[in-house]
Structures are given as structure tokens and as C-alpha cells.
Amino acid sequence: MTDKRTRLIETAIRLFHERGFWDTPTALIAREAGVANGTLFNYFPSKAALVEAVYLSLKQSWATHLQAAAPSSGSVHDRLAGYWTGAIDWARAHPDRYALLGQLKLSDEIGDGARAHGIDMFGATLELIGEAMAHGVIHPIEPDLLKTLAEAQISAAIEFLGKHPDASVAETARTSYEIFWRGIAVALTGD
């Protein structure tokens, strides 16, 4: 990514979180990023394109963090636990970005192509889940349902930690994951 494009996306992330993406004019984003308004449109042909770029930037940041957090080998249980904990850690380290990502996921501004690309960024996780289903480690669950259930339970753990600052992050992540695992595992052997 070019420096100006990165600066525009980072500025948009900050302003979209502060003001909402509907109430943030592109002129303000350009000014705050230190570029001419026309320059913004050299990188993003429309505000909708900028909103999608912000969405994809946030998804990529989260996906990269998950990949780094999860072990590359070991049982399915342990590898998925790494992704789970990584998701919670990223959201806690970047609460503004997590909140904005939640808003953008619900927005009509994000097209099907951007949504599909955002899902593809989590390819390693999805591949592991597919292999686990094929080998009978976890129940064959429709992938979008499984993703929705996981996101909801991760979100619940994050919300709990926000309301209970003295709670153990590690214990909350472990407990919330084990509850999820018991729902998807064919046998509760940890494999």
C-alpha cells in the first residue's frame, strides 16, 4: 500500500469510529490525512470504495493477528483455541477498530465482493475447519452458521471482558472456547 493510501485508510478508520461513516465527509478525511480531496479520489473512486477499503483493512489486521496467534500444528482443538484467543486479544487491543468492524459488517455499504474477500482472508482457519469436518473431528455444520456462532460467542466473551475488567482474559477465552468446542466436537477428546 502506498503511504498516502495507508494514511487515508487510517484517518478514515479514526474518523469513522469517532463520527460514524455516514457522517464523515471525504473532504474531512482528506484534510485530516494531509492530502487534497481530489487525491483521495485518485485512490478510492467513491466514498463507498473507501468504506470497503477500511473494512478490508480491518479484516486483514484481524486475520493476520489470528494467524500469528494460532499454532501451526497440533490438535484441531488447540489450533482453533489459538484462533479464538487471538480474536479476543485483537479486539481487546483494538477496541475502536473492533467496534467499527462490527458496524461495517452490518452496513449495506459493504458489497458482496468485499465480504467474500474478507472471508477469504481467514482461509487457514476455514481450511482447518473443513479438514476437521472431513475427518469427523467436528460435526458437519454449514460453514456460515458455524462462522456466525463462533463470532457471536467471541463477541460475548469480549463484551463480558469489557464489563468485567478484573476478569481473567485467559480464563474467559478458555472457558468461552471450551463451551463452543463442546457444541461442535464429535468426541470431546480435545482432538
PDB file of C-alpha atoms in Angstrom:
ATOM      1  CA  MET A   1       0.000   0.000   0.000  1.00  0.00           C
ATOM      2  CA  THR A   2       1.225   3.478  -0.734  1.00  0.00           C
ATOM      3  CA  ASP A   3       1.882   5.898   2.077  1.00  0.00           C
ATOM      4  CA  LYS A   4      -0.981   8.215   1.065  1.00  0.00           C
ATOM      5  CA  ARG A   5      -3.425   5.340   0.622  1.00  0.00           C
ATOM      6  CA  THR A   6      -2.473   3.948   4.032  1.00  0.00           C
ATOM      7  CA  ARG A   7      -2.774   7.391   5.614  1.00  0.00           C
ATOM      8  CA  LEU A   8      -6.232   7.860   4.072  1.00  0.00           C
ATOM      9  CA  ILE A   9      -7.421   4.472   5.346  1.00  0.00           C
ATOM     10  CA  GLU A  10      -6.020   5.045   8.845  1.00  0.00           C
ATOM     11  CA  THR A  11      -7.560   8.513   9.001  1.00  0.00           C
ATOM     12  CA  ALA A  12     -10.893   7.140   7.789  1.00  0.00           C
ATOM     13  CA  ILE A  13     -10.781   4.431  10.463  1.00  0.00           C
ATOM     14  CA  ARG A  14     -10.287   7.033  13.177  1.00  0.00           C
ATOM     15  CA  LEU A  15     -12.937   9.420  11.849  1.00  0.00           C
ATOM     16  CA  PHE A  16     -15.469   6.693  11.039  1.00  0.00           C
ATOM     17  CA  HIS A  17     -15.158   5.446  14.600  1.00  0.00           C
ATOM     18  CA  GLU A  18     -15.475   8.962  16.059  1.00  0.00           C
ATOM     19  CA  ARG A  19     -18.233  10.283  13.791  1.00  0.00           C
ATOM     20  CA  GLY A  20     -19.744   7.282  12.008  1.00  0.00           C
ATOM     21  CA  PHE A  21     -19.045   6.600   8.373  1.00  0.00           C
ATOM     22  CA  TRP A  22     -22.289   8.200   7.200  1.00  0.00           C
ATOM     23  CA  ASP A  23     -21.424  11.482   8.942  1.00  0.00           C
ATOM     24  CA  THR A  24     -17.805  11.700   7.830  1.00  0.00           C
ATOM     25  CA  PRO A  25     -17.327  13.668   4.611  1.00  0.00           C
ATOM     26  CA  THR A  26     -14.485  12.663   2.311  1.00  0.00           C
ATOM     27  CA  ALA A  27     -13.205  16.246   2.408  1.00  0.00           C
ATOM     28  CA  LEU A  28     -12.622  15.922   6.155  1.00  0.00           C
ATOM     29  CA  ILE A  29     -10.827  12.596   5.707  1.00  0.00           C
ATOM     30  CA  ALA A  30      -8.568  14.101   3.036  1.00  0.00           C
ATOM     31  CA  ARG A  31      -7.850  17.203   5.129  1.00  0.00           C
ATOM     32  CA  GLU A  32      -7.078  15.184   8.276  1.00  0.00           C
ATOM     33  CA  ALA A  33      -4.830  12.863   6.224  1.00  0.00           C
ATOM     34  CA  GLY A  34      -2.979  15.881   4.838  1.00  0.00           C
ATOM     35  CA  VAL A  35      -3.923  15.360   1.196  1.00  0.00           C
ATOM     36  CA  ALA A  36      -6.125  17.200  -1.301  1.00  0.00           C
ATOM     37  CA  ASN A  37      -9.702  15.961  -1.615  1.00  0.00           C
ATOM     38  CA  GLY A  38      -9.021  15.066  -5.246  1.00  0.00           C
ATOM     39  CA  THR A  39      -6.116  12.890  -4.127  1.00  0.00           C
ATOM     40  CA  LEU A  40      -8.487  10.766  -2.060  1.00  0.00           C
ATOM     41  CA  PHE A  41     -10.458  10.033  -5.221  1.00  0.00           C
ATOM     42  CA  ASN A  42      -7.272   9.002  -7.032  1.00  0.00           C
ATOM     43  CA  TYR A  43      -7.052   6.096  -4.581  1.00  0.00           C
ATOM     44  CA  PHE A  44     -10.759   5.484  -3.986  1.00  0.00           C
ATOM     45  CA  PRO A  45     -13.220   6.288  -6.800  1.00  0.00           C
ATOM     46  CA  SER A  46     -16.051   6.806  -4.297  1.00  0.00           C
ATOM     47  CA  LYS A  47     -16.743   7.008  -0.604  1.00  0.00           C
ATOM     48  CA  ALA A  48     -18.229   3.515  -0.838  1.00  0.00           C
ATOM     49  CA  ALA A  49     -14.889   2.255  -2.191  1.00  0.00           C
ATOM     50  CA  LEU A  50     -13.115   3.897   0.762  1.00  0.00           C
ATOM     51  CA  VAL A  51     -15.550   2.309   3.214  1.00  0.00           C
ATOM     52  CA  GLU A  52     -14.865  -1.106   1.671  1.00  0.00           C
ATOM     53  CA  ALA A  53     -11.103  -0.472   1.831  1.00  0.00           C
ATOM     54  CA  VAL A  54     -11.437   0.347   5.540  1.00  0.00           C
ATOM     55  CA  TYR A  55     -13.475  -2.823   6.079  1.00  0.00           C
ATOM     56  CA  LEU A  56     -10.885  -4.959   4.292  1.00  0.00           C
ATOM     57  CA  SER A  57      -8.019  -3.281   6.148  1.00  0.00           C
ATOM     58  CA  LEU A  58      -9.660  -4.107   9.482  1.00  0.00           C
ATOM     59  CA  LYS A  59     -10.403  -7.682   8.420  1.00  0.00           C
ATOM     60  CA  GLN A  60      -6.792  -8.128   7.247  1.00  0.00           C
ATOM     61  CA  SER A  61      -5.440  -6.816  10.538  1.00  0.00           C
ATOM     62  CA  TRP A  62      -7.633  -9.230  12.463  1.00  0.00           C
ATOM     63  CA  ALA A  63      -6.820 -12.186  10.192  1.00  0.00           C
ATOM     64  CA  THR A  64      -3.083 -11.505  10.422  1.00  0.00           C
ATOM     65  CA  HIS A  65      -3.304 -11.418  14.208  1.00  0.00           C
ATOM     66  CA  LEU A  66      -5.225 -14.705  14.292  1.00  0.00           C
ATOM     67  CA  GLN A  67      -2.662 -16.402  12.066  1.00  0.00           C
ATOM     68  CA  ALA A  68       0.155 -15.288  14.352  1.00  0.00           C
ATOM     69  CA  ALA A  69      -1.733 -16.380  17.480  1.00  0.00           C
ATOM     70  CA  ALA A  70      -2.599 -19.906  16.414  1.00  0.00           C
ATOM     71  CA  PRO A  71      -0.140 -22.785  16.500  1.00  0.00           C
ATOM     72  CA  SER A  72       0.688 -24.121  13.047  1.00  0.00           C
ATOM     73  CA  SER A  73       0.479 -27.726  14.220  1.00  0.00           C
ATOM     74  CA  GLY A  74      -1.168 -29.754  16.925  1.00  0.00           C
ATOM     75  CA  SER A  75      -4.718 -30.894  17.517  1.00  0.00           C
ATOM     76  CA  VAL A  76      -7.662 -29.186  15.858  1.00  0.00           C
ATOM     77  CA  HIS A  77      -8.883 -28.285  19.335  1.00  0.00           C
ATOM     78  CA  ASP A  78      -5.646 -26.496  20.221  1.00  0.00           C
ATOM     79  CA  ARG A  79      -5.237 -24.770  16.864  1.00  0.00           C
ATOM     80  CA  LEU A  80      -8.816 -23.450  16.903  1.00  0.00           C
ATOM     81  CA  ALA A  81      -8.298 -22.359  20.516  1.00  0.00           C
ATOM     82  CA  GLY A  82      -5.342 -20.278  19.291  1.00  0.00           C
ATOM     83  CA  TYR A  83      -7.533 -18.571  16.699  1.00  0.00           C
ATOM     84  CA  TRP A  84     -10.227 -17.991  19.326  1.00  0.00           C
ATOM     85  CA  THR A  85      -7.816 -16.425  21.807  1.00  0.00           C
ATOM     86  CA  GLY A  86      -6.217 -14.389  19.015  1.00  0.00           C
ATOM     87  CA  ALA A  87      -9.614 -12.980  18.050  1.00  0.00           C
ATOM     88  CA  ILE A  88     -10.295 -11.892  21.616  1.00  0.00           C
ATOM     89  CA  ASP A  89      -6.795 -10.447  22.033  1.00  0.00           C
ATOM     90  CA  TRP A  90      -7.076  -8.406  18.805  1.00  0.00           C
ATOM     91  CA  ALA A  91     -10.459  -6.988  19.789  1.00  0.00           C
ATOM     92  CA  ARG A  92      -9.193  -6.035  23.247  1.00  0.00           C
ATOM     93  CA  ALA A  93      -6.018  -4.477  21.832  1.00  0.00           C
ATOM     94  CA  HIS A  94      -8.002  -2.512  19.234  1.00  0.00           C
ATOM     95  CA  PRO A  95     -11.429  -1.750  20.734  1.00  0.00           C
ATOM     96  CA  ASP A  96     -12.105   1.163  18.364  1.00  0.00           C
ATOM     97  CA  ARG A  97     -11.273  -0.946  15.311  1.00  0.00           C
ATOM     98  CA  TYR A  98     -13.295  -3.873  16.624  1.00  0.00           C
ATOM     99  CA  ALA A  99     -16.328  -1.639  17.216  1.00  0.00           C
ATOM    100  CA  LEU A 100     -16.016  -0.094  13.753  1.00  0.00           C
ATOM    101  CA  LEU A 101     -15.645  -3.509  12.129  1.00  0.00           C
ATOM    102  CA  GLY A 102     -18.854  -4.570  13.876  1.00  0.00           C
ATOM    103  CA  GLN A 103     -20.668  -1.565  12.427  1.00  0.00           C
ATOM    104  CA  LEU A 104     -19.275  -2.103   8.949  1.00  0.00           C
ATOM    105  CA  LYS A 105     -20.243  -5.787   8.938  1.00  0.00           C
ATOM    106  CA  LEU A 106     -23.876  -4.692   9.319  1.00  0.00           C
ATOM    107  CA  SER A 107     -23.664  -1.979   6.675  1.00  0.00           C
ATOM    108  CA  ASP A 108     -25.140  -2.093   3.202  1.00  0.00           C
ATOM    109  CA  GLU A 109     -22.042  -0.147   2.131  1.00  0.00           C
ATOM    110  CA  ILE A 110     -20.026  -3.358   2.052  1.00  0.00           C
ATOM    111  CA  GLY A 111     -20.635  -5.227  -1.191  1.00  0.00           C
ATOM    112  CA  ASP A 112     -20.734  -8.964  -1.675  1.00  0.00           C
ATOM    113  CA  GLY A 113     -17.282  -8.951  -3.306  1.00  0.00           C
ATOM    114  CA  ALA A 114     -15.678  -7.214  -0.327  1.00  0.00           C
ATOM    115  CA  ARG A 115     -17.487  -9.502   2.098  1.00  0.00           C
ATOM    116  CA  ALA A 116     -16.268 -12.582   0.216  1.00  0.00           C
ATOM    117  CA  HIS A 117     -12.714 -11.208   0.139  1.00  0.00           C
ATOM    118  CA  GLY A 118     -12.909 -10.522   3.880  1.00  0.00           C
ATOM    119  CA  ILE A 119     -13.913 -14.147   4.500  1.00  0.00           C
ATOM    120  CA  ASP A 120     -11.113 -15.402   2.231  1.00  0.00           C
ATOM    121  CA  MET A 121      -8.592 -13.659   4.496  1.00  0.00           C
ATOM    122  CA  PHE A 122      -9.413 -16.267   7.123  1.00  0.00           C
ATOM    123  CA  GLY A 123      -8.610 -19.093   4.703  1.00  0.00           C
ATOM    124  CA  ALA A 124      -6.308 -21.003   7.044  1.00  0.00           C
ATOM    125  CA  THR A 125      -8.994 -21.108   9.736  1.00  0.00           C
ATOM    126  CA  LEU A 126     -11.645 -22.177   7.251  1.00  0.00           C
ATOM    127  CA  GLU A 127      -9.334 -24.808   5.788  1.00  0.00           C
ATOM    128  CA  LEU A 128      -8.671 -26.255   9.246  1.00  0.00           C
ATOM    129  CA  ILE A 129     -12.410 -26.383   9.956  1.00  0.00           C
ATOM    130  CA  GLY A 130     -13.076 -28.067   6.609  1.00  0.00           C
ATOM    131  CA  GLU A 131     -10.418 -30.695   7.289  1.00  0.00           C
ATOM    132  CA  ALA A 132     -11.784 -31.276  10.781  1.00  0.00           C
ATOM    133  CA  MET A 133     -15.270 -31.846   9.368  1.00  0.00           C
ATOM    134  CA  ALA A 134     -13.948 -34.172   6.657  1.00  0.00           C
ATOM    135  CA  HIS A 135     -12.115 -36.252   9.275  1.00  0.00           C
ATOM    136  CA  GLY A 136     -15.103 -36.406  11.617  1.00  0.00           C
ATOM    137  CA  VAL A 137     -13.455 -34.332  14.356  1.00  0.00           C
ATOM    138  CA  ILE A 138     -16.236 -31.738  14.367  1.00  0.00           C
ATOM    139  CA  HIS A 139     -19.840 -32.056  13.268  1.00  0.00           C
ATOM    140  CA  PRO A 140     -20.605 -31.196   9.635  1.00  0.00           C
ATOM    141  CA  ILE A 141     -22.116 -27.763  10.201  1.00  0.00           C
ATOM    142  CA  GLU A 142     -22.984 -25.344   7.419  1.00  0.00           C
ATOM    143  CA  PRO A 143     -19.887 -23.068   7.315  1.00  0.00           C
ATOM    144  CA  ASP A 144     -21.779 -19.760   7.503  1.00  0.00           C
ATOM    145  CA  LEU A 145     -23.717 -20.975  10.538  1.00  0.00           C
ATOM    146  CA  LEU A 146     -20.508 -22.127  12.231  1.00  0.00           C
ATOM    147  CA  LYS A 147     -18.852 -18.760  11.499  1.00  0.00           C
ATOM    148  CA  THR A 148     -21.886 -16.868  12.821  1.00  0.00           C
ATOM    149  CA  LEU A 149     -21.992 -18.948  16.006  1.00  0.00           C
ATOM    150  CA  ALA A 150     -18.257 -18.514  16.625  1.00  0.00           C
ATOM    151  CA  GLU A 151     -18.409 -14.758  16.045  1.00  0.00           C
ATOM    152  CA  ALA A 152     -21.374 -14.410  18.409  1.00  0.00           C
ATOM    153  CA  GLN A 153     -19.642 -16.330  21.191  1.00  0.00           C
ATOM    154  CA  ILE A 154     -16.367 -14.483  20.713  1.00  0.00           C
ATOM    155  CA  SER A 155     -18.298 -11.219  20.801  1.00  0.00           C
ATOM    156  CA  ALA A 156     -19.998 -12.321  24.038  1.00  0.00           C
ATOM    157  CA  ALA A 157     -16.605 -13.047  25.627  1.00  0.00           C
ATOM    158  CA  ILE A 158     -15.297  -9.645  24.521  1.00  0.00           C
ATOM    159  CA  GLU A 159     -18.400  -7.918  25.884  1.00  0.00           C
ATOM    160  CA  PHE A 160     -18.052  -9.798  29.182  1.00  0.00           C
ATOM    161  CA  LEU A 161     -14.409  -8.731  29.499  1.00  0.00           C
ATOM    162  CA  GLY A 162     -15.386  -5.127  28.792  1.00  0.00           C
ATOM    163  CA  LYS A 163     -17.946  -5.218  31.590  1.00  0.00           C
ATOM    164  CA  HIS A 164     -15.663  -7.106  33.996  1.00  0.00           C
ATOM    165  CA  PRO A 165     -12.207  -5.518  33.783  1.00  0.00           C
ATOM    166  CA  ASP A 166     -10.918  -7.644  36.666  1.00  0.00           C
ATOM    167  CA  ALA A 167     -11.827 -10.917  34.930  1.00  0.00           C
ATOM    168  CA  SER A 168      -9.005 -13.071  33.640  1.00  0.00           C
ATOM    169  CA  VAL A 169      -8.723 -12.686  29.869  1.00  0.00           C
ATOM    170  CA  ALA A 170      -7.043 -16.077  29.526  1.00  0.00           C
ATOM    171  CA  GLU A 171      -9.671 -17.842  31.637  1.00  0.00           C
ATOM    172  CA  THR A 172     -12.545 -16.113  29.831  1.00  0.00           C
ATOM    173  CA  ALA A 173     -11.077 -17.033  26.442  1.00  0.00           C
ATOM    174  CA  ARG A 174     -10.501 -20.629  27.555  1.00  0.00           C
ATOM    175  CA  THR A 175     -13.976 -21.038  29.081  1.00  0.00           C
ATOM    176  CA  SER A 176     -15.812 -19.457  26.159  1.00  0.00           C
ATOM    177  CA  TYR A 177     -13.848 -21.584  23.704  1.00  0.00           C
ATOM    178  CA  GLU A 178     -14.484 -24.827  25.603  1.00  0.00           C
ATOM    179  CA  ILE A 179     -18.220 -24.124  25.606  1.00  0.00           C
ATOM    180  CA  PHE A 180     -18.074 -23.581  21.838  1.00  0.00           C
ATOM    181  CA  TRP A 181     -15.895 -26.673  21.316  1.00  0.00           C
ATOM    182  CA  ARG A 182     -18.340 -28.898  23.198  1.00  0.00           C
ATOM    183  CA  GLY A 183     -21.018 -27.801  20.753  1.00  0.00           C
ATOM    184  CA  ILE A 184     -19.085 -28.647  17.596  1.00  0.00           C
ATOM    185  CA  ALA A 185     -16.836 -31.581  18.573  1.00  0.00           C
ATOM    186  CA  VAL A 186     -17.890 -35.089  17.610  1.00  0.00           C
ATOM    187  CA  ALA A 187     -15.917 -36.532  20.540  1.00  0.00           C
ATOM    188  CA  LEU A 188     -14.656 -34.479  23.453  1.00  0.00           C
ATOM    189  CA  THR A 189     -11.126 -35.834  23.348  1.00  0.00           C
ATOM    190  CA  GLY A 190      -9.514 -32.464  22.574  1.00  0.00           C
ATOM    191  CA  ASP A 191      -8.711 -33.645  19.055  1.00  0.00           C
TER     192      ASP A 191
END
